[in-house]
């Protein structure tokens, strides 16, 4: 009996003492936790050899899951680079936890890394105590901005668990998520209301655009909205069609071949191979919002009209005067964007499910036409498939119709981001969302229209100087930062409350940091950032940079990822794609130092190499006391100066016997400049 008790106690002790089998320090290459100690990212050593089949056991250990908390698989796929990815969503008592998911990544069946956001939810409320969605929506008092016909109708909704980190209450709560329109704030948002009190807990912007203006419904518009609830709108019925190709004189890109449909009425801008309808809207985005809140996508399509041409030769003479050649531009551009993702990454549409997209031309946004926007239907209802793209006519004297290839690529890429990670459109995650859209805008333009300015967004339609809206090569040209938390950085801290007035805490401003990182990684470049850090980044080509971004954006990025997270993910994935000690990995690391996301000691040994190509050499490097100098010209009258990583001169003098005593310098990276009367030479050295 004593032996049995001893054995039981020993086994129990063994279970307690040796349960941590996956996250041992000798198996980890990188480990990151959040402020609460929850694991957010772990990369494993090559010898860890954790099989993909052990994913659930690994996650259970890493996150200490219990019966109330579970991770349910959302999707599993192997990308074009041969890496396997499984993404899970978090549930609490069977209810989805908003903004939280986790991912496992593997190569050849062996786990290489895991990452995500997990919330240890604690709610004492019983599900039976929750009020109905209709009662809660009324308590939210959002009817004032709706036409009278909708006062007693509850819009689409979903019950979720809203974690305290995302809630104004700073408590874990059950909440209903509703789409809500605000005329006073000129916003369309997903609003989370407490499922018992009706208290507003969180708001998330659903419209990804540039600016808002107010609009007033006409009597005709009001009558139409009322008719939606009185009768089911008929879907447009097309006669049997023949898929054919026409020629279009586009507004910005010359004559291009476009795919159309041959119907009984004539040729229409329907591209069935790419699941696109390009339609003449001539209406306000607000009409779409209210229709979707209470109706179906088919009802929205019925708001627009077909473009019809009788000979399939869409000429400027026929369409330019009314800016309808912008519809031709957008229709062609969409085909190029769709084909890019299909050809490069075998992606079937923005959501990889070939869901339909309707492109609405001549849209206004709360009264303003100086906009373009994207809306994923899954943001309103996860059971809905498809997307809407909205193109405005611009503003007299400032911008023409926003139908260019880079804008279409930008908006379509918002759909890709929504389908892949759902990056929340606020603070840093929203800036990343905008940055990814700009990255693909430039990359697609480089591939499909190399004659255009790939690193400038909006050059086709901007009428002011400088001709563009954003520059990836020089973000500061248009008021964006090129350094994290640097000059022109907008407040994106937790203290910033997202609103239309502050651009949801700087999403269109702070995106410049990711944009510049991508430019440097693609093309290379040197300079000194706002932190005083001197950098030189060797470019790896736009093709390699795009492959890296696609893999990270699709498989690593989470709902609330920040710049530092994307840094960690790109370094990890670059090691998988190009090799741990490859030049590509070094360039990725250097680019993050260049834009200030990585700072301090981690950047010291990644500072500028040779500032100029010279014959100047130094040894030993790293140096401790004496730095020996070897130069092509030695006339005995050389002077030197040494600058630190901030560009400050810390030493200068005459070079004697080709030696410099650097013993008093602090450890770090420095640039030696030698001036000998014939030329100026520079090189980098490290003081250890």
XYZ file of C-alpha atoms in Angstrom:
688
model
C 0.000 0.000 0.000
C 2.813 2.375 0.938
C 4.531 1.545 -2.340
C 1.348 2.354 -4.263
C 0.953 5.685 -2.469
C 4.592 6.492 -3.080
C 4.233 5.619 -6.764
C 1.103 7.769 -7.101
C 2.844 10.683 -5.407
C 5.899 10.258 -7.615
C 3.799 10.204 -10.766
C 1.927 13.310 -9.624
C 5.206 15.061 -8.925
C 6.488 14.008 -12.305
C 3.398 15.413 -13.980
C 3.808 18.741 -12.210
C 7.523 18.930 -12.700
C 7.826 17.848 -16.327
C 4.596 19.044 -18.002
C 6.398 21.893 -19.821
C 7.669 19.812 -22.713
C 7.357 22.201 -25.685
C 8.554 25.580 -24.449
C 11.871 24.676 -22.888
C 14.478 27.388 -23.320
C 16.827 25.150 -25.310
C 14.061 24.623 -27.887
C 13.206 28.302 -28.333
C 14.858 30.772 -30.650
C 12.504 33.674 -29.840
C 9.855 34.103 -27.157
C 7.628 37.167 -26.757
C 4.896 37.761 -24.166
C 2.426 40.618 -23.651
C 2.100 42.850 -20.580
C 0.099 40.120 -18.848
C 2.669 37.420 -19.499
C 0.591 35.734 -22.233
C 2.684 34.182 -24.999
C 2.254 36.125 -28.250
C 5.095 34.711 -30.375
C 7.504 31.814 -30.170
C 9.965 30.608 -32.794
C 11.554 27.207 -32.353
C 15.078 25.997 -32.905
C 15.597 23.622 -35.796
C 16.278 20.751 -33.393
C 12.987 21.205 -31.475
C 11.254 18.805 -33.909
C 7.682 19.425 -32.744
C 5.343 17.684 -35.175
C 2.439 19.651 -36.639
C 0.131 16.951 -35.312
C 1.027 18.161 -31.810
C -0.372 21.658 -32.423
C -3.276 21.384 -29.993
C -1.096 20.014 -27.211
C 1.448 22.765 -27.796
C -1.209 25.491 -27.670
C -2.815 23.991 -24.591
C 0.514 24.185 -22.797
C 1.494 27.592 -24.152
C -1.829 29.251 -23.277
C -2.895 27.076 -20.340
C -6.295 26.346 -21.906
C -9.110 24.962 -19.772
C -12.648 23.685 -20.347
C -14.129 27.166 -20.730
C -11.472 28.305 -23.174
C -10.807 26.592 -26.474
C -9.207 27.270 -29.820
C -11.226 26.129 -32.833
C -9.611 25.757 -36.233
C -10.648 28.431 -38.716
C -8.586 27.359 -41.701
C -5.564 25.287 -42.654
C -3.512 25.735 -45.787
C -0.111 25.303 -47.346
C 1.112 28.444 -49.087
C 2.954 28.683 -52.384
C 6.256 28.694 -50.473
C 5.598 25.260 -48.940
C 4.867 26.475 -45.405
C 1.832 25.102 -43.577
C -0.390 27.401 -41.533
C -3.285 26.652 -39.193
C -5.307 29.549 -37.767
C -7.568 29.145 -34.745
C -10.227 31.423 -33.263
C -10.716 31.675 -29.514
C -14.008 30.673 -27.898
C -15.203 31.193 -24.338
C -18.159 29.041 -23.276
C -18.710 28.402 -26.964
C -18.895 32.142 -27.858
C -16.277 33.701 -30.126
C -13.844 36.086 -28.440
C -13.608 39.235 -30.548
C -10.214 40.228 -31.978
C -8.414 37.103 -30.717
C -6.929 34.270 -32.749
C -3.809 32.115 -32.839
C -1.720 30.579 -35.608
C 0.673 27.639 -35.948
C 3.289 27.537 -38.711
C 5.196 24.473 -39.912
C 7.634 23.372 -42.580
C 7.679 19.762 -43.755
C 5.354 18.806 -40.936
C 7.545 20.351 -38.191
C 6.354 23.431 -36.270
C 8.593 26.457 -36.793
C 6.641 29.092 -34.851
C 3.355 30.049 -33.207
C 1.840 33.484 -32.709
C -1.373 35.253 -31.841
C -3.452 36.990 -29.210
C -5.168 35.106 -26.409
C -7.336 36.533 -23.632
C -7.889 34.650 -20.332
C -11.573 35.604 -20.100
C -13.426 35.721 -16.788
C -17.190 36.447 -16.861
C -19.592 35.590 -14.062
C -22.726 36.410 -16.076
C -24.814 33.459 -17.241
C -25.853 33.331 -20.894
C -29.492 33.016 -19.831
C -29.294 36.516 -18.344
C -28.531 38.200 -21.680
C -31.179 40.413 -23.234
C -32.402 40.124 -26.797
C -30.512 41.884 -29.614
C -33.592 43.990 -30.379
C -33.839 45.218 -26.784
C -30.137 46.029 -26.632
C -30.144 47.919 -29.939
C -33.010 50.096 -28.721
C -31.114 50.782 -25.505
C -28.168 51.964 -27.592
C -30.365 54.795 -28.952
C -28.994 54.627 -32.495
C -32.350 55.094 -34.220
C -32.097 58.873 -34.404
C -29.821 58.669 -37.442
C -32.097 56.213 -39.264
C -35.155 56.952 -41.404
C -38.449 56.527 -39.547
C -39.215 53.324 -41.444
C -36.368 51.565 -39.640
C -37.041 52.680 -36.077
C -38.397 49.286 -35.014
C -36.094 47.058 -37.049
C -32.994 45.410 -35.615
C -30.005 45.350 -37.993
C -27.632 42.434 -38.489
C -25.828 41.448 -35.295
C -23.572 38.903 -33.619
C -23.060 37.838 -29.998
C -19.384 37.862 -28.968
C -17.162 38.016 -25.937
C -15.436 41.388 -25.810
C -12.193 41.203 -23.777
C -11.429 43.893 -21.235
C -8.429 45.055 -23.249
C -10.823 46.103 -26.029
C -13.620 47.415 -23.845
C -14.219 50.863 -22.431
C -15.523 49.084 -19.329
C -12.125 47.419 -18.790
C -14.010 44.201 -18.002
C -14.668 41.051 -20.016
C -18.264 41.284 -21.251
C -20.764 39.532 -23.488
C -21.670 41.995 -26.243
C -23.712 42.292 -29.396
C -21.932 43.729 -32.426
C -24.148 45.905 -34.647
C -23.425 47.942 -37.798
C -24.309 51.540 -36.944
C -24.510 54.671 -39.081
C -23.889 58.092 -37.513
C -24.926 61.120 -39.532
C -23.492 63.547 -36.975
C -20.062 61.900 -36.928
C -20.253 60.850 -40.586
C -19.194 57.303 -39.769
C -20.189 53.711 -40.410
C -18.997 51.539 -37.550
C -19.319 48.172 -35.886
C -20.508 49.030 -32.386
C -20.255 46.593 -29.472
C -23.060 46.955 -26.916
C -23.125 45.216 -23.551
C -25.576 42.313 -23.867
C -27.247 43.212 -20.546
C -26.916 46.970 -20.010
C -26.752 48.214 -23.620
C -23.637 50.198 -22.714
C -21.364 51.089 -25.628
C -18.164 49.126 -25.088
C -16.231 49.603 -28.328
C -16.494 51.048 -31.842
C -14.664 49.915 -34.964
C -14.712 51.715 -38.305
C -16.088 49.646 -41.191
C -15.303 52.106 -43.976
C -11.717 52.217 -45.232
C -11.381 55.578 -46.982
C -9.726 59.011 -46.954
C -12.269 61.518 -45.679
C -15.956 62.068 -44.857
C -18.553 64.732 -45.567
C -22.177 65.037 -44.544
C -25.036 64.268 -46.891
C -28.783 64.814 -46.756
C -31.222 62.274 -48.172
C -33.473 63.490 -50.961
C -37.172 62.605 -50.902
C -36.554 60.185 -53.755
C -33.796 58.429 -51.806
C -35.955 58.216 -48.693
C -38.761 56.674 -50.716
C -36.398 54.083 -52.116
C -35.031 53.093 -48.716
C -38.607 52.655 -47.464
C -39.421 50.409 -50.400
C -36.683 47.942 -49.419
C -38.701 46.731 -46.455
C -42.014 46.800 -48.296
C -40.999 44.437 -51.044
C -38.131 42.195 -51.952
C -36.117 43.765 -54.710
C -35.714 41.690 -57.810
C -32.230 40.684 -58.809
C -31.218 41.844 -62.223
C -31.725 39.040 -64.692
C -29.297 38.836 -67.571
C -29.985 37.080 -70.811
C -27.675 34.219 -71.712
C -24.335 35.856 -72.427
C -21.256 35.178 -74.451
C -17.955 35.968 -72.730
C -16.022 38.294 -74.992
C -13.232 40.851 -75.079
C -13.581 44.507 -75.952
C -11.316 47.505 -76.275
C -11.524 50.423 -73.871
C -9.941 53.871 -74.028
C -9.291 54.204 -70.311
C -8.920 57.534 -68.545
C -5.301 57.119 -67.420
C -3.801 54.029 -69.076
C -4.513 54.307 -72.785
C -6.354 51.691 -74.801
C -6.655 48.382 -73.000
C -8.371 45.073 -73.640
C -11.222 44.398 -71.207
C -13.446 41.380 -70.607
C -17.160 42.015 -70.992
C -20.475 40.183 -71.332
C -22.539 40.044 -74.499
C -26.159 40.390 -73.389
C -29.439 41.039 -75.180
C -29.128 44.757 -74.332
C -25.496 45.038 -75.451
C -22.020 44.547 -74.000
C -21.776 45.167 -70.259
C -18.869 45.654 -67.844
C -19.278 42.199 -66.334
C -16.134 40.087 -65.953
C -17.374 36.645 -64.958
C -13.912 35.074 -64.968
C -12.869 37.472 -62.216
C -16.300 37.765 -60.568
C -16.522 41.532 -61.091
C -19.379 43.877 -61.937
C -18.478 47.486 -62.732
C -21.607 49.604 -62.280
C -22.776 53.206 -62.584
C -23.856 54.211 -59.070
C -24.454 57.996 -59.109
C -25.415 57.876 -55.447
C -24.102 58.174 -51.905
C -22.346 55.502 -49.916
C -24.881 56.094 -47.163
C -27.542 54.460 -49.333
C -25.410 51.306 -49.440
C -24.882 51.338 -45.681
C -28.551 51.562 -44.743
C -29.526 49.033 -47.391
C -26.996 46.515 -46.078
C -27.987 47.090 -42.467
C -31.519 45.926 -43.175
C -31.403 44.294 -46.615
C -29.256 42.012 -48.719
C -26.327 42.530 -51.133
C -28.708 42.028 -54.060
C -30.643 45.060 -52.862
C -27.478 47.136 -53.088
C -26.722 45.933 -56.618
C -30.199 47.049 -57.616
C -29.257 50.630 -56.688
C -26.801 50.831 -59.603
C -27.112 50.684 -63.371
C -25.275 48.712 -66.021
C -22.774 50.263 -68.380
C -23.824 49.156 -71.869
C -21.982 49.521 -75.171
C -23.327 48.279 -78.488
C -20.100 47.442 -80.341
C -17.738 46.627 -77.443
C -15.470 49.487 -78.518
C -15.555 51.727 -75.460
C -14.178 55.033 -76.749
C -13.198 58.267 -75.028
C -15.584 60.119 -77.329
C -18.462 58.168 -75.808
C -17.412 58.083 -72.156
C -14.776 60.697 -71.238
C -17.039 63.733 -70.873
C -18.966 62.170 -67.990
C -15.868 60.525 -66.482
C -17.333 57.151 -67.388
C -13.973 56.318 -68.902
C -13.033 56.085 -65.226
C -15.285 53.036 -65.117
C -13.287 51.604 -68.016
C -10.052 52.345 -66.126
C -11.365 50.686 -62.981
C -12.685 47.646 -64.864
C -9.328 47.079 -66.567
C -7.382 47.797 -63.376
C -9.402 45.279 -61.377
C -8.543 42.555 -63.887
C -4.842 43.363 -63.509
C -5.064 43.290 -59.722
C -6.998 40.020 -59.694
C -4.529 38.457 -62.146
C -1.523 39.609 -60.108
C -2.628 37.737 -56.987
C -3.630 34.711 -59.055
C -0.401 34.562 -61.033
C 1.954 35.296 -58.147
C 0.241 33.480 -55.273
C -2.497 31.333 -56.819
C -5.055 33.378 -54.902
C -8.676 33.126 -56.041
C -10.024 36.600 -55.490
C -9.616 38.876 -52.507
C -10.814 36.199 -50.055
C -9.359 33.203 -51.921
C -12.920 31.972 -52.482
C -13.644 33.948 -55.668
C -16.421 35.861 -53.953
C -18.044 38.514 -56.162
C -17.070 42.166 -56.142
C -19.219 45.075 -57.290
C -17.310 48.211 -58.257
C -19.503 51.317 -57.896
C -18.422 54.305 -60.000
C -19.404 57.938 -59.256
C -19.937 57.290 -55.538
C -20.110 60.099 -53.000
C -19.165 59.553 -49.357
C -21.410 61.515 -47.015
C -21.536 64.155 -49.748
C -17.868 64.158 -50.798
C -16.654 62.638 -54.061
C -12.948 62.919 -53.201
C -12.692 59.334 -52.030
C -12.358 55.664 -52.792
C -13.296 52.911 -50.372
C -13.707 49.193 -49.727
C -16.319 47.256 -47.764
C -16.158 43.506 -47.077
C -19.589 41.992 -46.549
C -18.199 39.573 -43.969
C -17.635 42.589 -41.696
C -21.411 42.923 -41.498
C -22.281 39.249 -41.410
C -19.728 36.431 -41.422
C -22.101 34.343 -43.530
C -22.085 36.911 -46.355
C -19.557 36.633 -49.161
C -18.325 39.369 -51.440
C -17.099 42.932 -51.422
C -17.942 46.409 -52.640
C -15.471 48.884 -54.080
C -16.483 52.542 -54.294
C -14.896 55.117 -56.596
C -15.533 58.844 -56.276
C -15.247 61.466 -59.007
C -12.673 63.544 -57.125
C -12.754 67.281 -56.461
C -12.568 70.126 -59.010
C -9.069 71.514 -59.329
C -7.627 68.996 -56.870
C -8.202 65.486 -58.114
C -9.831 63.642 -60.991
C -11.835 60.423 -60.614
C -10.040 57.991 -58.276
C -10.107 55.029 -60.663
C -6.377 54.451 -61.181
C -4.596 51.104 -61.017
C -2.854 51.948 -57.736
C -6.135 52.935 -56.056
C -7.919 49.797 -57.259
C -4.975 47.721 -56.018
C -5.094 49.545 -52.682
C -8.826 49.000 -52.119
C -8.762 45.380 -53.304
C -5.894 44.733 -50.890
C -8.042 45.935 -48.003
C -10.271 43.002 -48.905
C -7.282 40.658 -48.850
C -6.309 41.928 -45.394
C -9.848 41.597 -44.052
C -10.126 38.026 -45.271
C -6.696 37.025 -43.988
C -6.315 38.717 -40.614
C -9.063 41.276 -40.072
C -6.572 43.933 -38.926
C -8.642 46.318 -36.821
C -8.917 49.714 -38.498
C -7.524 51.837 -35.678
C -4.214 52.755 -34.022
C -1.189 50.681 -35.119
C -3.194 47.771 -36.535
C -5.100 50.215 -38.736
C -1.853 51.845 -39.891
C -0.565 48.390 -40.839
C -3.823 47.750 -42.697
C -3.300 50.942 -44.707
C 0.383 50.187 -45.173
C -0.251 46.735 -46.596
C -2.762 48.253 -49.025
C -0.181 50.798 -50.206
C 2.470 48.093 -50.494
C 0.324 46.013 -52.828
C -0.723 49.104 -54.733
C 2.930 49.802 -55.565
C 3.867 46.166 -56.154
C 0.999 45.532 -58.557
C 1.748 48.723 -60.462
C 5.409 47.710 -60.758
C 4.389 44.350 -62.223
C 1.414 45.276 -64.370
C 2.221 48.853 -65.439
C 5.975 49.382 -64.972
C 5.805 52.627 -66.922
C 3.918 54.234 -64.012
C 5.424 55.668 -60.807
C 5.348 52.607 -58.602
C 6.335 54.335 -55.379
C 3.838 57.176 -55.699
C 0.144 56.650 -54.962
C -2.370 58.726 -56.906
C -0.122 60.362 -59.482
C -2.615 59.597 -62.272
C -5.499 61.627 -60.859
C -3.973 64.260 -58.543
C -4.114 67.721 -60.114
C -2.050 69.517 -57.462
C 1.701 69.507 -56.896
C 3.414 67.347 -55.863
C 1.254 65.070 -57.987
C 0.373 62.248 -55.631
C -1.298 61.339 -52.337
C 1.380 59.248 -50.629
C 4.949 58.295 -51.377
C 6.554 55.076 -50.206
C 9.962 56.419 -51.175
C 9.542 59.682 -49.248
C 6.596 59.501 -46.819
C 7.329 62.950 -45.351
C 6.547 64.527 -48.728
C 2.863 64.078 -47.888
C 2.975 64.521 -44.133
C 3.636 60.930 -43.093
C 6.407 59.699 -40.779
C 9.254 57.530 -42.011
C 10.367 56.715 -38.457
C 8.324 54.948 -35.807
C 7.258 57.506 -33.169
C 9.276 60.086 -35.111
C 8.446 63.352 -36.882
C 4.804 63.493 -38.071
C 3.865 60.352 -36.089
C 0.206 60.545 -35.002
C -0.846 59.488 -31.517
C -1.786 55.808 -31.657
C -1.479 55.022 -27.964
C -4.174 53.385 -25.875
C -5.079 56.869 -24.651
C -6.168 57.823 -28.167
C -9.889 57.155 -28.696
C -10.443 56.298 -32.384
C -12.811 58.614 -34.255
C -13.328 60.069 -37.714
C -11.825 63.324 -36.413
C -8.437 61.779 -35.600
C -8.330 59.353 -38.540
C -8.952 56.452 -36.157
C -5.739 57.402 -34.374
C -3.615 58.030 -37.429
C -4.184 55.045 -39.709
C -3.458 57.007 -42.912
C -0.552 58.846 -41.305
C 1.452 56.211 -39.462
C 1.227 53.792 -42.389
C 4.184 55.716 -43.807
C 6.524 53.751 -41.525
C 5.571 50.380 -43.033
C 5.623 51.930 -46.504
C 9.161 53.198 -46.098
C 10.334 49.903 -44.589
C 9.043 48.123 -47.699
C 10.648 50.639 -50.053
C 14.026 50.257 -48.356
C 13.747 46.471 -48.362
C 12.892 46.460 -52.066
C 15.172 49.165 -53.465
C 17.717 49.717 -50.721
C 18.747 53.099 -49.376
C 20.758 55.004 -46.799
C 20.254 57.979 -44.537
C 19.738 59.025 -40.941
C 16.342 58.527 -39.315
C 14.562 60.796 -36.832
C 16.284 59.024 -33.943
C 19.678 60.020 -35.325
C 20.443 56.482 -36.439
C 22.534 56.217 -39.620
C 21.477 53.306 -41.809
C 22.283 51.648 -45.094
C 19.906 48.928 -46.285
C 20.769 46.687 -49.247
C 17.635 46.054 -51.320
C 16.533 42.474 -51.934
C 14.282 43.316 -54.975
C 10.594 44.095 -54.925
C 9.787 40.508 -55.919
C 11.407 38.994 -52.826
C 10.043 41.724 -50.568
C 6.519 41.106 -51.891
C 6.781 37.356 -51.314
C 7.840 37.981 -47.726
C 5.047 40.471 -47.057
C 2.425 38.188 -48.586
C 3.478 35.231 -46.415
C 3.440 37.357 -43.265
C 0.273 39.300 -44.008
C -1.719 36.197 -44.880
C -0.501 33.840 -42.190
C 1.061 35.649 -39.230
C -0.689 38.989 -38.798
C -3.476 39.031 -36.201
C -6.422 41.356 -35.526
C -4.431 43.733 -33.344
C -0.865 43.267 -34.552
C 1.510 46.178 -34.058
C 4.652 47.261 -35.900
C 6.904 45.316 -33.531
C 4.865 42.170 -34.185
C 5.232 42.490 -37.946
C 8.957 43.034 -37.450
C 9.221 39.747 -35.536
C 7.092 37.907 -38.088
C 9.039 39.156 -41.124
C 12.375 38.211 -39.571
C 11.065 34.741 -38.697
C 9.543 34.171 -42.135
C 12.606 35.554 -43.935
C 14.693 32.949 -42.107
C 12.317 30.266 -43.364
C 12.242 31.562 -46.931
C 15.861 32.606 -47.474
C 17.909 30.941 -44.703
C 18.732 32.059 -41.178
C 22.047 33.712 -42.047
C 21.060 34.964 -45.474
C 21.659 38.505 -46.776
C 17.897 38.846 -47.110
C 17.386 38.375 -43.366
C 20.065 40.979 -42.674
C 18.301 43.437 -44.981
C 14.986 42.828 -43.240
C 16.608 43.532 -39.866
C 18.400 46.610 -41.163
C 15.212 48.029 -42.652
C 13.407 47.745 -39.302
C 16.301 49.599 -37.674
C 16.144 52.229 -40.402
C 12.483 53.027 -39.648
C 13.006 52.959 -35.894
C 10.870 49.952 -34.996
C 14.057 48.251 -33.799
C 16.398 50.436 -31.757
C 19.351 50.189 -29.422
C 21.960 47.464 -29.269
C 20.129 45.227 -31.749
C 20.878 47.811 -34.451
C 24.458 48.648 -33.547
C 26.001 45.816 -35.521
C 23.615 46.464 -38.411
C 24.628 50.103 -38.913
C 26.024 51.488 -42.150
C 28.754 49.534 -43.839
C 31.089 51.509 -46.076
C 29.457 54.885 -46.604
C 31.321 55.277 -49.880
C 33.068 52.699 -51.977
C 36.710 53.355 -51.071
C 39.961 51.575 -50.375
C 39.895 52.694 -46.734
C 40.185 49.733 -44.353
C 40.535 49.389 -40.577
C 41.588 46.598 -38.237
C 40.925 45.008 -35.872
C 37.203 45.382 -36.359
C 35.611 45.241 -33.791
C 38.323 47.268 -32.056
C 39.197 47.540 -28.366
C 41.983 50.117 -27.987
C 43.986 50.849 -31.136
C 42.350 51.135 -34.540
C 44.808 50.589 -37.409
C 44.024 52.504 -40.607
C 44.948 51.403 -44.132
C 44.225 53.898 -46.913
C 45.199 54.207 -50.549
C 46.685 57.703 -50.090
C 49.216 58.403 -47.325
C 50.786 61.876 -47.560
C 51.444 62.310 -43.856
C 48.895 65.117 -43.409
C 45.655 63.147 -43.062
C 42.962 64.309 -40.660
C 40.114 62.222 -39.403
C 36.804 62.458 -37.626
C 34.652 59.776 -36.010
C 30.850 60.026 -35.857
C 28.479 57.887 -33.848
C 25.255 56.258 -35.032
C 23.415 59.519 -34.367
C 25.704 61.383 -36.776
C 27.479 63.300 -33.973
C 31.242 63.895 -34.160
C 32.778 62.239 -31.087
C 36.499 62.376 -32.042
C 38.690 64.219 -34.527
C 42.361 64.934 -35.045
C 45.433 64.202 -37.134
C 46.203 60.650 -38.170
C 49.597 59.656 -36.692
C 51.355 56.452 -37.753
C 48.103 55.211 -39.265
C 46.704 54.560 -35.785
C 43.843 55.983 -33.719
C 43.344 55.341 -30.012
C 39.625 54.573 -29.560
C 39.848 53.202 -26.019
C 37.726 56.058 -24.590
C 34.826 55.469 -26.983
C 31.736 53.736 -25.656
C 30.910 50.444 -27.282
C 28.853 50.841 -30.431
C 29.019 51.401 -34.173
C 30.950 54.371 -35.646
C 31.882 55.855 -38.997
C 35.491 56.906 -39.602
C 35.986 59.730 -42.130
C 39.549 60.238 -43.414
C 40.534 63.447 -45.240
C 43.997 63.375 -46.780
C 43.977 66.311 -49.191
C 43.201 64.162 -52.221
C 39.902 62.537 -51.280
C 37.490 61.878 -48.442
C 37.061 58.244 -47.471
C 34.624 56.598 -45.065
C 34.222 53.228 -43.438
C 32.397 51.670 -40.522
C 33.924 50.074 -37.441
C 32.634 48.619 -34.193
C 34.013 49.457 -30.755
C 33.492 46.554 -28.380
